[in-house]
Amino acid sequence: MKSIQVFDLSSGGSAAVGEAAARGAFAADVEWANKQGARIECISLAEQPGALAQHAVAKDLVERSGQAALPLILVDGEMALSGRHPTRSELARWAGLEQPTLRPIRSGDCCSGGNCG
């Protein structure tokens, strides 16, 4: 199984509502992938500022691009994605997991009482 590392600021409290929601969705995707057997390490640069020094690829990219490069995802030590969190499908593909399937929406599942437009 491939090793996935996610470098992010994870600054917490000052994040905008949309950013916090995106982080929450990403956390759920990481939890899902880990339960499927993936090896994902999330590295908070706010909590571990020296972590970049141990990863030449990540350090080089952040030095060249600044914080806009974050979040930065390495797969087996090579850059796979920069500037946004990966989707569940991307995590699954990188980890060699079966792709997640979406549950079809039935008419009664809609929050508007089945009156989906």
CSV table of C-alpha atoms in Angstrom, one decimal, residues 11-82:
chain,number,residue,atom,x,y,z
A,11,SER,CA,-4.8,26.8,11.7
A,12,GLY,CA,-8.2,26.1,13.3
A,13,GLY,CA,-10.3,28.8,14.8
A,14,SER,CA,-9.8,31.7,12.3
A,15,ALA,CA,-10.8,29.6,9.3
A,16,ALA,CA,-13.9,30.7,7.3
A,17,VAL,CA,-17.0,28.6,7.6
A,18,GLY,CA,-16.6,27.2,4.0
A,19,GLU,CA,-13.0,26.3,4.8
A,20,ALA,CA,-14.0,24.6,8.0
A,21,ALA,CA,-16.7,22.6,6.2
A,22,ALA,CA,-14.2,21.5,3.5
A,23,ARG,CA,-11.7,20.4,6.2
A,24,GLY,CA,-14.5,18.5,7.9
A,25,ALA,CA,-15.4,16.7,4.7
A,26,PHE,CA,-11.7,15.9,4.0
A,27,ALA,CA,-11.3,14.6,7.6
A,28,ALA,CA,-14.3,12.2,6.9
A,29,ASP,CA,-12.6,11.1,3.7
A,30,VAL,CA,-9.3,10.4,5.5
A,31,GLU,CA,-11.2,8.4,8.1
A,32,TRP,CA,-13.0,6.4,5.5
A,33,ALA,CA,-9.7,5.7,3.6
A,34,ASN,CA,-7.9,4.7,6.8
A,35,LYS,CA,-10.8,2.2,7.7
A,36,GLN,CA,-10.2,0.7,4.2
A,37,GLY,CA,-6.6,0.1,5.0
A,38,ALA,CA,-4.9,3.3,3.6
A,39,ARG,CA,-1.8,4.8,5.2
A,40,ILE,CA,-2.5,8.5,5.4
A,41,GLU,CA,-0.5,10.8,7.6
A,42,CYS,CA,-1.8,14.4,8.1
A,43,ILE,CA,0.9,16.8,9.1
A,44,SER,CA,-0.3,20.1,10.6
A,45,LEU,CA,2.4,22.7,10.0
A,46,ALA,CA,0.8,24.9,12.6
A,47,GLU,CA,1.5,22.2,15.2
A,48,GLN,CA,4.7,20.8,13.6
A,49,PRO,CA,6.4,23.8,11.9
A,50,GLY,CA,9.7,21.8,11.5
A,51,ALA,CA,8.1,19.0,9.6
A,52,LEU,CA,8.9,20.5,6.2
A,53,ALA,CA,12.6,20.2,6.9
A,54,GLN,CA,12.3,16.4,6.9
A,55,HIS,CA,10.6,16.3,3.5
A,56,ALA,CA,12.7,17.8,0.7
A,57,VAL,CA,9.9,17.7,-2.0
A,58,ALA,CA,7.4,19.5,0.3
A,59,LYS,CA,10.0,22.0,1.6
A,60,ASP,CA,11.1,22.9,-2.0
A,61,LEU,CA,7.5,23.4,-3.2
A,62,VAL,CA,6.5,25.6,-0.2
A,63,GLU,CA,9.6,27.6,-0.5
A,64,ARG,CA,8.9,28.3,-4.2
A,65,SER,CA,5.1,28.8,-4.0
A,66,GLY,CA,4.5,29.8,-0.4
A,67,GLN,CA,1.3,28.9,1.5
A,68,ALA,CA,-0.7,28.8,-1.8
A,69,ALA,CA,0.9,25.3,-2.2
A,70,LEU,CA,-1.0,24.1,0.8
A,71,PRO,CA,-2.5,21.7,1.3
A,72,LEU,CA,0.2,19.6,-0.3
A,73,ILE,CA,-0.2,15.9,-0.8
A,74,LEU,CA,2.7,13.5,-1.4
A,75,VAL,CA,2.2,9.9,-2.5
A,76,ASP,CA,5.3,7.7,-1.8
A,77,GLY,CA,7.3,10.9,-1.4
A,78,GLU,CA,6.3,12.5,-4.7
A,79,MET,CA,3.9,15.4,-5.2
A,80,ALA,CA,0.4,14.3,-6.2
A,81,LEU,CA,-1.6,17.4,-5.5
A,82,SER,CA,-1.1,21.0,-4.3
